[in-house]
Coordinates of C-alpha atoms and ligand atoms in Angstrom, one line a residue:
X211 CA -157.8 27.3 28.5
X212 CA -161.2 27.7 30.0
X213 CA -164.2 26.5 27.9
X214 CA -167.8 27.2 27.7
X215 CA -169.9 24.1 28.0
X216 CA -173.1 24.1 26.0
X217 CA -175.7 21.4 26.8
X218 CA -178.6 20.9 24.5
X219 CA -181.3 19.0 26.4
X220 CA -183.6 18.7 23.5
X221 CA -181.1 16.5 21.6
X222 CA -179.1 15.3 24.5
X223 CA -175.9 16.7 23.0
X224 CA -173.1 18.8 24.4
X225 CA -170.1 20.7 23.2
X226 CA -167.1 22.6 24.6
X227 CA -166.5 26.0 23.0
X228 CA -163.6 28.3 23.1
X229 CA -164.7 31.3 25.1
X230 CA -165.8 34.0 22.6
X231 CA -164.2 37.4 23.0
X232 CA -167.5 38.8 24.1
X233 CA -167.4 36.6 27.2
X234 CA -163.7 36.8 27.8
X235 CA -162.5 37.4 31.4
X236 CA -166.1 37.2 32.7
X237 CA -167.4 35.0 35.5
X238 CA -170.3 34.6 37.9
X239 CA -173.1 37.2 37.4
X240 CA -171.0 39.0 34.8
X241 CA -171.0 35.9 32.6
X242 CA -174.6 34.8 33.3
X243 CA -176.0 38.2 32.6
X244 CA -173.9 38.7 29.5
X245 CA -175.0 35.3 28.0
X246 CA -178.6 35.9 28.8
X247 CA -178.6 39.5 27.4
X248 CA -176.9 38.3 24.2
X249 CA -178.6 35.0 23.7
X250 CA -182.1 35.1 25.2
X251 CA -184.8 37.2 23.5
X252 CA -185.9 39.7 26.1
X253 CA -189.6 39.0 25.4
X254 CA -189.2 35.2 25.5
X255 CA -191.4 33.0 27.8
X256 CA -189.2 32.4 30.9
X257 CA -190.5 28.9 31.0
X258 CA -190.3 28.3 27.3
X259 CA -187.7 26.8 24.9
X260 CA -186.0 30.1 24.1
X261 CA -184.9 30.8 27.7
X262 CA -181.5 29.5 28.7
X263 CA -180.1 28.5 32.1
X264 CA -176.5 29.5 32.8
X265 CA -174.3 28.3 35.6
X266 CA -171.1 30.2 36.1
X267 CA -168.3 30.0 38.8
X268 CA -166.9 33.4 39.6
X269 CA -163.6 34.7 38.2
X270 CA -161.8 33.8 41.5
X271 CA -163.3 30.3 41.8
X272 CA -161.0 27.7 43.3
X273 CA -158.2 30.2 43.7
X274 CA -156.5 31.0 47.1
X275 CA -158.7 34.1 47.4
X276 CA -160.9 34.0 50.5
X277 CA -164.6 32.9 50.2
X278 CA -164.1 32.6 46.5
X279 CA -166.6 30.3 45.1
X280 CA -170.2 31.4 44.8
X281 CA -172.0 29.8 41.9
X282 CA -174.1 32.2 39.8
X283 CA -177.2 30.9 38.2
X284 CA -178.8 33.1 35.5
X285 CA -181.7 33.2 33.1
X286 CA -184.9 35.1 32.4
X287 CA -187.0 35.0 35.6
X288 CA -190.5 33.6 35.6
X289 CA -191.2 35.6 38.8
X290 CA -190.1 39.1 37.6
X291 CA -189.9 38.8 33.8
X292 CA -186.5 40.5 34.2
X293 CA -183.0 39.2 33.7
X294 CA -182.0 37.3 36.8
X295 CA -178.9 36.1 38.6
X296 CA -179.0 34.3 41.9
X297 CA -176.0 32.9 43.5
X298 CA -175.2 30.3 46.1
X299 CA -172.3 28.9 48.2
X300 CA -171.4 25.3 48.0
X301 CA -168.8 23.2 46.3
X302 CA -170.0 23.2 42.6
X303 CA -168.3 26.4 41.5
X304 CA -164.9 25.2 42.6
X305 CA -165.4 21.9 40.9
X306 CA -166.5 23.5 37.7
X307 CA -163.5 25.8 37.8
X308 CA -161.1 22.9 38.3
X309 CA -162.7 21.2 35.3
X310 CA -161.7 24.3 33.3
X311 CA -165.4 25.3 32.7
X312 CA -166.0 29.0 32.6
X313 CA -169.8 28.4 32.5
X314 CA -172.5 26.0 31.5
X315 CA -175.2 27.1 29.1
X316 CA -178.3 24.8 29.2
X317 CA -180.5 25.1 26.2
X318 CA -183.7 23.5 25.0
X319 CA -185.6 21.1 27.1
X320 CA -185.7 17.3 27.7
X321 CA -188.9 15.4 27.0
X322 CA -188.5 13.4 30.2
X323 CA -186.9 14.3 33.6
X324 CA -183.2 14.0 33.3
X325 CA -179.9 14.6 35.0
X326 CA -176.5 15.5 33.6
X327 CA -173.2 14.5 35.1
X328 CA -170.1 16.6 34.3
X329 CA -166.7 15.1 34.7
X330 CA -163.2 15.5 33.2
X331 CA -164.3 13.1 30.4
X332 CA -167.4 15.1 29.4
X333 CA -171.1 15.0 30.0
X334 CA -173.4 12.1 30.4
X335 CA -177.2 12.2 30.4
X336 CA -178.9 10.1 33.1
X337 CA -182.7 9.4 33.1
X338 CA -184.3 10.8 36.2
X339 CA -188.0 9.9 35.9
X340 CA -187.4 7.7 39.0
X341 CA -186.6 10.8 41.0
X342 CA -189.8 12.6 40.0
X343 CA -191.3 14.6 42.9
X344 CA -188.4 13.8 45.2
X345 CA -187.3 16.4 47.7
X346 CA -183.8 17.7 47.7
X347 CA -182.7 15.9 50.9
X348 CA -183.6 12.4 49.7
X349 CA -182.2 13.2 46.2
X350 CA -178.9 14.3 47.6
X351 CA -178.6 11.2 49.8
X352 CA -179.3 8.9 46.9
X353 CA -177.0 10.7 44.4
X354 CA -174.2 10.8 47.0
X355 CA -174.6 7.0 47.6
X356 CA -174.5 6.3 43.9
X357 CA -171.8 8.7 42.7
X358 CA -169.6 9.1 45.7
X359 CA -168.3 11.9 47.9
X360 CA -166.3 13.8 45.3
X361 CA -169.4 15.3 43.7
X362 CA -171.4 18.5 44.2
X363 CA -175.1 18.4 43.3
X364 CA -177.1 21.3 41.7
X365 CA -180.7 20.3 41.9
X366 CA -184.4 21.2 42.1
X367 CA -187.1 19.9 44.4
X368 CA -190.8 19.5 43.6
X369 CA -191.2 23.3 43.5
X370 CA -189.0 23.5 40.4
X371 CA -190.7 20.5 38.8
X372 CA -194.1 22.1 39.3
X373 CA -192.7 25.4 37.8
X374 CA -193.6 27.4 40.9
X375 CA -192.3 30.9 40.6
X376 CA -190.5 30.9 44.0
X377 CA -188.6 27.7 43.1
X378 CA -184.9 27.6 43.9
X379 CA -181.8 25.9 42.6
X380 CA -180.1 24.0 45.4
X381 CA -176.3 23.5 45.6
X382 CA -174.5 21.1 48.0
X383 CA -171.7 22.3 50.3
X384 CA -168.6 20.1 50.7
X385 CA -170.4 18.2 53.5
X386 CA -173.6 17.9 51.5
X387 CA -175.7 20.6 53.3
X388 CA -178.1 22.5 51.1
X389 CA -177.3 26.0 50.0
X390 CA -179.6 27.9 47.6
X391 CA -179.6 30.2 44.6
X392 CA -182.9 31.3 45.9
X393 CA -184.3 34.3 44.2
X394 CA -186.4 34.8 41.1
X395 CA -187.7 31.3 40.4
X396 CA -184.7 30.0 38.5
X397 CA -185.6 26.5 39.9
X398 CA -188.7 26.7 37.7
X399 CA -186.6 27.5 34.7
X400 CA -184.6 24.3 35.5
X401 CA -187.9 22.5 35.9
X402 CA -189.2 23.8 32.6
X403 CA -186.1 22.1 31.0
X404 CA -186.9 18.9 32.9
X405 CA -183.5 19.0 34.4
X406 CA -183.6 17.5 37.9
X407 CA -179.9 17.8 38.7
X408 CA -176.5 18.6 37.5
X409 CA -173.8 16.4 39.1
X410 CA -170.3 17.8 39.0
X411 CA -167.4 15.5 39.7
X412 CA -163.9 17.0 39.5
X413 CA -162.0 13.8 40.1
X414 CA -158.8 13.9 38.1
X415 CA -159.5 17.4 36.9
X416 CA -156.5 19.4 35.6
X417 CA -157.2 22.3 38.0
X418 CA -157.4 26.0 37.4
X419 CA -155.1 28.0 35.2
X420 CA -154.1 31.5 36.2
X421 CA -151.9 34.2 34.6
X422 CA -149.7 34.8 37.7
X423 CA -149.9 32.3 40.5
X424 CA -147.3 34.0 42.7
X425 CA -149.0 37.3 42.5
X426 CA -152.4 35.7 43.2
X427 CA -151.1 33.9 46.3
X428 CA -149.6 37.1 47.7
X429 CA -152.6 39.3 47.0
X430 CA -155.0 36.6 48.4
X431 CA -153.0 36.4 51.6
X432 CA -153.0 40.2 52.0
X433 CA -156.8 40.3 51.3
X434 CA -157.5 37.6 53.8
X435 CA -155.4 39.2 56.5
X436 CA -157.2 42.6 55.9
X437 CA -160.7 41.1 55.9
X438 CA -160.2 39.4 59.2
X439 CA -159.2 42.6 61.0
X440 CA -162.7 44.1 60.4
X441 CA -164.8 44.2 63.6
X442 CA -167.9 42.7 61.8
X443 CA -166.0 39.4 61.3
X444 CA -165.9 38.6 65.0
X445 CA -169.7 38.9 65.3
X446 CA -170.3 36.9 62.1
X447 CA -168.0 34.2 63.3
X448 CA -169.9 33.8 66.6
X449 CA -173.6 34.5 65.7
X450 CA -173.6 34.3 61.9
X451 CA -176.1 36.4 60.0
X452 CA -178.7 35.9 62.8
X453 CA -176.8 38.6 64.6
X454 CA -178.7 41.1 62.4
X455 CA -182.0 40.3 64.0
X456 CA -181.5 42.5 67.1
X457 CA -179.5 45.1 65.1
X458 CA -182.2 45.6 62.5
X459 CA -184.9 45.4 65.1
X460 CA -183.1 48.0 67.2
X461 CA -183.0 50.2 64.1
X462 CA -186.8 49.8 63.7
X463 CA -186.4 48.2 60.3
X464 CA -187.2 44.5 61.0
X465 CA -190.2 43.6 58.8
X466 CA -193.0 42.7 61.1
X467 CA -196.7 41.8 60.4
X468 CA -196.3 42.2 56.6
X469 CA -194.2 45.3 56.9
X470 CA -196.7 47.1 59.1
X471 CA -194.2 47.5 62.0
X472 CA -190.4 47.9 62.2
X473 CA -190.0 46.1 65.5
X474 CA -191.2 42.7 66.7
X475 CA -192.0 42.0 70.3
X476 CA -190.8 38.4 69.8
X477 CA -187.5 39.5 68.2
X478 CA -185.3 38.2 71.0
X479 CA -186.7 34.7 70.6
X480 CA -185.6 34.5 67.0
X481 CA -182.3 36.3 67.6
X482 CA -178.8 35.0 67.0
X483 CA -178.1 35.4 70.7
X484 CA -181.1 33.2 71.7
X485 CA -180.2 30.7 69.0
X486 CA -176.6 30.4 70.3
X487 CA -177.9 29.9 73.8
X488 CA -180.6 27.4 73.0
X489 CA -178.6 25.5 70.5
X490 CA -175.6 25.1 72.9
X491 CA -177.9 22.8 74.9
X492 CA -178.7 20.6 71.9
X493 CA -176.3 17.8 70.7
X494 CA -174.7 18.1 67.3
X495 CA -175.6 21.8 66.7
X496 CA -172.8 23.9 65.2
X497 CA -172.7 27.6 65.8
X498 CA -170.4 28.0 62.9
X499 CA -170.2 26.3 59.5
X500 CA -168.5 26.8 56.2
X501 CA -170.5 26.6 53.0
X502 CA -167.4 26.3 50.9
X503 CA -163.8 25.3 51.1
X504 CA -161.6 28.4 51.6
X505 CA -164.2 30.3 53.6
X506 CA -162.4 32.3 56.4
X507 CA -165.5 33.4 58.2
X508 CA -167.8 30.4 58.7
X509 CA -171.0 32.5 59.1
X510 CA -173.4 29.6 58.7
X511 CA -174.7 27.1 61.3
X512 CA -176.2 23.7 61.8
X513 CA -179.5 23.8 63.7
X514 CA -180.6 20.7 65.5
X515 CA -183.6 19.4 67.5
X516 CA -183.5 18.4 71.2
X517 CA -182.2 14.9 70.2
X518 CA -179.4 16.3 68.1
X519 CA -181.0 15.6 64.8
X520 CA -180.3 18.2 62.2
X521 CA -183.3 20.3 61.2
X522 CA -181.6 22.7 58.9
X523 CA -178.2 24.2 57.9
X524 CA -178.0 27.1 58.0
X525 CA -180.8 29.1 59.5
X526 CA -180.1 32.6 58.2
X527 CA -181.2 36.2 58.9
X528 CA -183.4 36.6 55.9
X529 CA -185.4 33.5 56.8
X530 CA -185.7 34.7 60.4
X531 CA -186.9 38.1 59.2
X532 CA -189.3 37.0 56.5
X533 CA -190.7 33.7 58.0
X534 CA -190.2 34.8 61.6
X535 CA -191.0 38.4 62.4
X536 CA -192.8 39.3 59.2
X537 CA -195.3 36.4 59.9
X538 CA -195.0 37.1 63.7
X539 CA -193.7 33.6 64.3
X540 CA -191.5 33.7 67.4
X541 CA -190.9 30.0 67.8
X542 CA -187.4 29.4 66.5
X543 CA -188.0 25.6 65.9
X544 CA -191.1 26.5 63.8
X545 CA -189.0 28.8 61.6
X546 CA -186.3 26.1 61.3
X547 CA -188.8 23.4 60.3
X548 CA -190.3 25.8 57.7
X549 CA -186.8 26.5 56.4
X550 CA -186.2 22.7 56.1
X551 CA -189.5 22.2 54.3
X552 CA -188.6 25.0 51.8
X553 CA -185.2 23.5 51.2
X554 CA -186.7 20.1 50.6
X555 CA -189.4 21.5 48.2
X556 CA -186.8 23.8 46.6
X557 CA -188.6 27.1 47.5
X558 CA -187.2 30.5 48.4
X559 CA -187.8 31.1 52.2
X560 CA -187.9 34.9 51.5
X561 CA -190.5 34.8 48.8
X562 CA -192.5 32.2 50.7
X563 CA -192.2 34.1 54.0
X564 CA -193.5 37.2 52.3
X565 CA -196.3 35.2 50.7
X566 CA -197.4 33.7 54.0
X567 CA -197.5 37.1 55.7
X568 CA -199.7 38.4 52.8
X569 CA -201.9 35.3 53.3
X570 CA -202.1 36.1 57.0
X571 CA -203.1 39.6 56.2
X572 CA -205.7 38.1 53.8
X573 CA -207.1 36.2 56.8
X574 CA -206.6 32.6 55.7
X575 CA -204.3 31.7 58.6
X576 CA -203.6 33.4 61.9
X577 CA -200.6 35.7 62.6
X578 CA -197.8 33.9 64.3
X579 CA -199.0 30.4 63.7
X580 CA -195.9 28.5 62.6
X581 CA -197.7 25.1 62.4
X582 CA -200.4 26.4 60.1
X583 CA -197.8 28.2 58.0
X584 CA -195.9 24.9 57.7
X585 CA -199.1 23.1 56.6
X586 CA -199.8 25.7 54.0
X587 CA -196.3 25.5 52.5
X588 CA -196.5 21.7 52.5
X589 CA -199.5 22.1 50.1
X590 CA -197.1 23.7 47.6
X591 CA -195.5 20.3 47.2
X592 CA -198.9 18.6 46.8
X593 CA -200.0 21.2 44.1
X594 CA -203.2 22.3 45.8
X595 CA -204.6 25.7 44.7
X596 CA -203.5 27.3 48.0
X597 CA -200.1 25.7 47.9
X598 CA -199.5 26.8 44.3
X599 CA -200.6 30.3 45.3
X600 CA -197.9 30.4 48.1
X601 CA -195.3 28.7 45.9
X602 CA -195.8 31.4 43.2
X603 CA -194.9 34.1 45.7
X604 CA -196.3 37.2 47.4
X605 CA -197.8 38.9 44.3
X606 CA -199.7 35.7 43.3
X607 CA -200.9 35.4 46.9
X608 CA -201.9 39.0 47.2
X609 CA -203.8 39.0 43.9
X610 CA -205.7 35.8 44.7
X611 CA -206.7 37.0 48.2
X612 CA -207.4 40.6 47.3
X613 CA -204.6 41.9 49.6
X614 CA -203.5 45.4 48.6
X615 CA -200.3 45.7 50.6
X616 CA -197.9 43.5 48.7
X617 CA -194.2 44.1 49.5
X618 CA -192.6 43.6 46.1
X619 CA -190.8 45.3 43.2
X620 CA -191.0 43.9 39.7
X621 CA -192.8 40.9 41.2
X622 CA -190.1 39.9 43.7
X623 CA -190.6 40.3 47.5
X624 CA -188.5 42.6 49.5
X625 CA -185.8 41.4 51.8
X626 CA -185.8 41.7 55.6
X627 CA -184.9 45.4 55.7
X628 CA -187.8 48.0 55.7
X629 CA -187.0 50.6 53.1
X630 CA -188.7 53.4 55.1
X631 CA -185.8 53.3 57.6
X632 CA -183.1 52.0 55.2
X633 CA -183.8 54.3 52.3
X634 CA -180.6 53.6 50.3
X635 CA -181.7 49.9 50.4
X636 CA -185.1 51.1 49.3
X637 CA -183.5 52.8 46.2
X638 CA -181.8 49.5 45.5
X639 CA -185.0 47.5 45.8
X640 CA -186.7 50.0 43.4
X641 CA -184.0 50.1 40.7
X642 CA -182.0 46.9 40.8
X643 CA -182.5 45.0 37.4
X644 CA -183.2 41.9 39.6
X645 CA -186.3 43.3 41.3
X646 CA -186.3 43.9 45.1
X647 CA -183.0 42.3 46.1
X648 CA -180.9 43.3 49.1
X649 CA -177.8 41.5 47.8
X650 CA -177.7 43.9 44.9
X651 CA -176.8 46.8 47.2
X652 CA -177.8 46.9 50.9
X653 CA -177.1 50.3 52.4
X654 CA -176.7 49.5 56.1
X655 CA -175.4 52.0 58.6
X656 CA -171.8 51.3 59.7
X657 CA -169.7 52.7 62.6
X658 CA -166.9 53.1 60.0
X659 CA -169.1 55.5 58.0
X660 CA -170.8 57.7 60.7
X661 CA -171.8 60.4 58.2
X662 CA -174.1 58.2 56.3
X663 CA -177.7 58.7 57.4
X664 CA -179.9 55.8 56.1
X665 CA -183.1 57.7 57.0
X666 CA -182.4 60.9 55.1
X667 CA -184.7 61.5 52.2
X668 CA -181.9 62.8 49.9
X669 CA -178.5 61.5 48.9
X670 CA -179.6 57.8 48.8
X671 CA -179.4 57.3 45.0
X672 CA -175.6 57.7 44.8
X673 CA -175.1 55.4 47.8
X674 CA -177.3 52.8 46.1
X675 CA -175.6 53.3 42.8
X676 CA -172.1 52.8 44.3
X677 CA -173.3 49.6 46.1
X678 CA -175.0 48.2 43.0
X679 CA -172.0 48.4 40.8
X680 CA -169.7 47.2 43.7
X681 CA -171.9 44.1 44.3
X682 CA -172.4 43.4 40.6
X683 CA -168.6 43.2 40.5
X684 CA -168.4 41.1 43.6
X685 CA -171.0 38.7 42.2
X686 CA -168.9 38.4 39.1
X687 CA -165.8 37.6 41.0
X688 CA -167.7 34.9 43.0
X689 CA -166.6 36.3 46.3
X690 CA -169.1 35.8 49.2
X691 CA -170.8 39.0 50.1
X692 CA -169.6 38.8 53.8
X693 CA -166.0 38.8 52.7
X694 CA -166.6 41.8 50.5
X695 CA -168.2 44.0 53.2
X696 CA -164.9 44.9 55.0
X697 CA -163.6 46.5 51.8
X698 CA -166.4 49.1 51.9
X699 CA -165.0 50.4 55.2
X700 CA -161.3 49.7 54.4
X701 CA -160.9 50.8 50.7
X702 CA -157.2 50.1 50.9
X703 CA -158.1 46.4 50.6
X704 CA -159.6 46.9 47.2
X705 CA -156.2 46.9 45.6
X706 CA -155.6 43.3 46.9
X707 CA -158.9 42.2 45.4
X708 CA -158.2 43.8 42.1
X709 CA -154.7 42.2 42.2
X710 CA -156.3 38.8 42.8
X711 CA -158.6 39.2 39.8
X712 CA -156.1 40.5 37.4
X713 CA -153.6 37.8 38.5
X714 CA -156.2 35.3 37.3
X715 CA -157.2 37.0 34.0
X716 CA -153.9 38.5 33.0
X717 CA -155.5 42.0 32.6
X718 CA -153.4 45.0 33.7
X719 CA -154.3 46.1 37.2
X720 CA -156.5 49.2 37.1
X721 CA -157.9 51.0 40.1
X722 CA -161.2 51.3 38.2
X723 CA -161.4 47.5 37.5
X724 CA -164.3 46.8 39.9
X725 CA -166.3 49.9 38.9
X726 CA -165.9 49.2 35.2
X727 CA -166.8 45.5 35.7
X728 CA -169.9 46.3 37.8
X729 CA -171.2 49.0 35.6
X730 CA -170.8 46.9 32.5
X731 CA -172.8 44.1 34.1
X732 CA -175.6 46.5 35.2
X733 CA -175.7 48.0 31.7
X734 CA -176.3 44.6 30.0
X735 CA -178.9 43.8 32.6
X736 CA -180.7 47.1 32.1
X737 CA -180.6 46.8 28.4
X738 CA -182.3 43.3 28.6
X739 CA -185.0 44.6 30.9
X740 CA -185.7 47.7 28.7
X741 CA -186.0 45.5 25.7
X742 CA -188.4 43.3 27.7
X743 CA -190.6 46.3 28.2
X744 CA -189.5 47.6 31.6
X745 CA -189.4 51.4 32.2
X746 CA -188.7 53.7 35.1
X747 CA -192.3 53.3 36.1
X748 CA -191.4 49.8 37.2
X749 CA -188.6 51.2 39.4
X750 CA -191.0 52.0 42.2
X751 CA -191.7 50.8 45.7
X752 CA -195.4 49.9 46.4
X753 CA -197.4 53.0 47.4
X754 CA -197.9 51.9 51.0
X755 CA -194.2 52.4 51.7
X756 CA -194.6 56.0 50.7
X757 CA -197.9 56.6 52.6
X758 CA -198.0 54.4 55.7
X759 CA -195.8 55.6 58.6
X760 CA -193.8 52.8 60.0
X761 CA -194.0 52.4 63.8
X762 CA -192.1 53.1 65.9
X763 CA -190.1 55.7 63.8
X764 CA -193.1 57.1 61.9
X765 CA -190.9 57.2 58.8
X766 CA -192.1 56.8 55.2
X767 CA -190.1 56.2 52.1
X768 CA -189.8 59.7 50.8
X769 CA -186.8 59.6 48.4
X770 CA -188.2 61.5 45.3
X771 CA -188.9 59.6 42.1
X772 CA -186.6 62.0 40.4
X773 CA -183.7 61.0 42.7
X774 CA -184.6 57.3 42.4
X775 CA -184.4 57.6 38.6
X776 CA -180.8 58.9 38.8
X777 CA -179.5 55.8 40.6
X778 CA -178.5 53.6 37.6
X779 CA -177.9 56.4 35.0
X780 CA -174.4 55.4 34.1
Ligands
SF4_41 S1 -169.1 33.6 55.2 FE1 -170.9 32.4 55.2 S2 -171.9 32.6 53.2 FE2 -169.8 33.3 53.1 S3 -168.6 31.6 52.3 FE3 -168.5 31.5 54.5 S4 -170.2 30.3 55.3 FE4 -170.6 30.8 53.1

């Protein structure tokens, strides 16, 4: 029987609870959002004692289902003031699932920096004052040396310790690369609880329990086979997410110069194609890499310098778009070093990239200067005023510098897709309970759906609504987004995914399973936000997206407010 693990940091106590009926058959985002909406007062201080930090493997964690083990991290966000879930690849979710843990609810706060170690024998509290101010890379090396190879580490860097609103929660992959639950400043919530790291060791764990193992195995095999026939998989396996740079640039939606242009003249130099060619000449680089066991796509990479020393793994599209084109930085090594610095400090490359571009518009550093950008982000780790400004994200930066064009919704920066061209994504940015978040429902054109026009000014809300409930369900199952995309074009595969989930939970298969799950997640998130004081007036893109024509297309975001407001009316 799965258990809920509650850790009280104020008293250094823990207990395993039977899963209450309210949380039964939930996982991932579904569980984190349910716990937060039930147990955290919506008006609580996100960095105060009343907020809780929830870690939850998805429903399919550690099963034979493909790409099955994202770890959801949830709480009230210090960046947006909304409910927040951010998820990450890595090994922690599988280990927690094998330990029989449905989720960890972290409550209270320690008086001194601490770590917790979770094993089959329970939880131990480990003093961590000696690790104060330590970056994620050194921390991971030290913990691995001390606790062995069978652990996964969930940790924060100096960004989280300093309560910066762009702080991330890092999760190690099976080979101890850094993956991130990046968005919404949940690293600062972890820092506010003085929790430096959670070490998960599944040595000797009993393993997962499922309702019907044979059915699960069969459905997982059918699902994997189907996913791998989708044409997108070939591209992802070769170029990874950086393949999107030239695609989105070609569509005129690549954020450039703080979202003032949709195409970047240096796009080729930060593209997946360029990366593959230049990295092929460097020792130890890897064009493909898996962030979790059971991944059948391997979209990630290992990016190295000329001597074969790893700079970062992986260098992904969102970083290339927000740190690269949006800041007009076309030197790929500069982007990679900034990514490494953000990983070490525990900061969101997307929020930081957006903040740097706003700072460039504010005139405190030149456009395209990767070295200056690096130096400014470094200041975040030192806690200077300018560094704290960047580490608190694009709204803090715009407000401090008097910049009016701030690309955000509910305080969170947009992703690397301009909403004037991708208007369904724009509706998602506007209405997602998470603030501007592409993973909540990114409406990209697809050859498999030629009738969808992403630039049309009507018909976008239903597209966004469908994607938002679909991805809320996917985030609850713990499946990686890339493994879920083929199902949008090949709906026949949905039955295999539903069969996987119901074979785990024992629920009766129901063709509406994903929709019911996704809508129920969105409803609890919306309820929390409404009780926190958010209204439809907060579901708006910044005015400049509706007024400024985006070169070269000349498009504006012109989906009516009336239509936007229908998106999440379930
Ligand atoms: S496809 Fe990419 S993000 Fe998804 S599990 Fe594999 S490596 Fe991780």
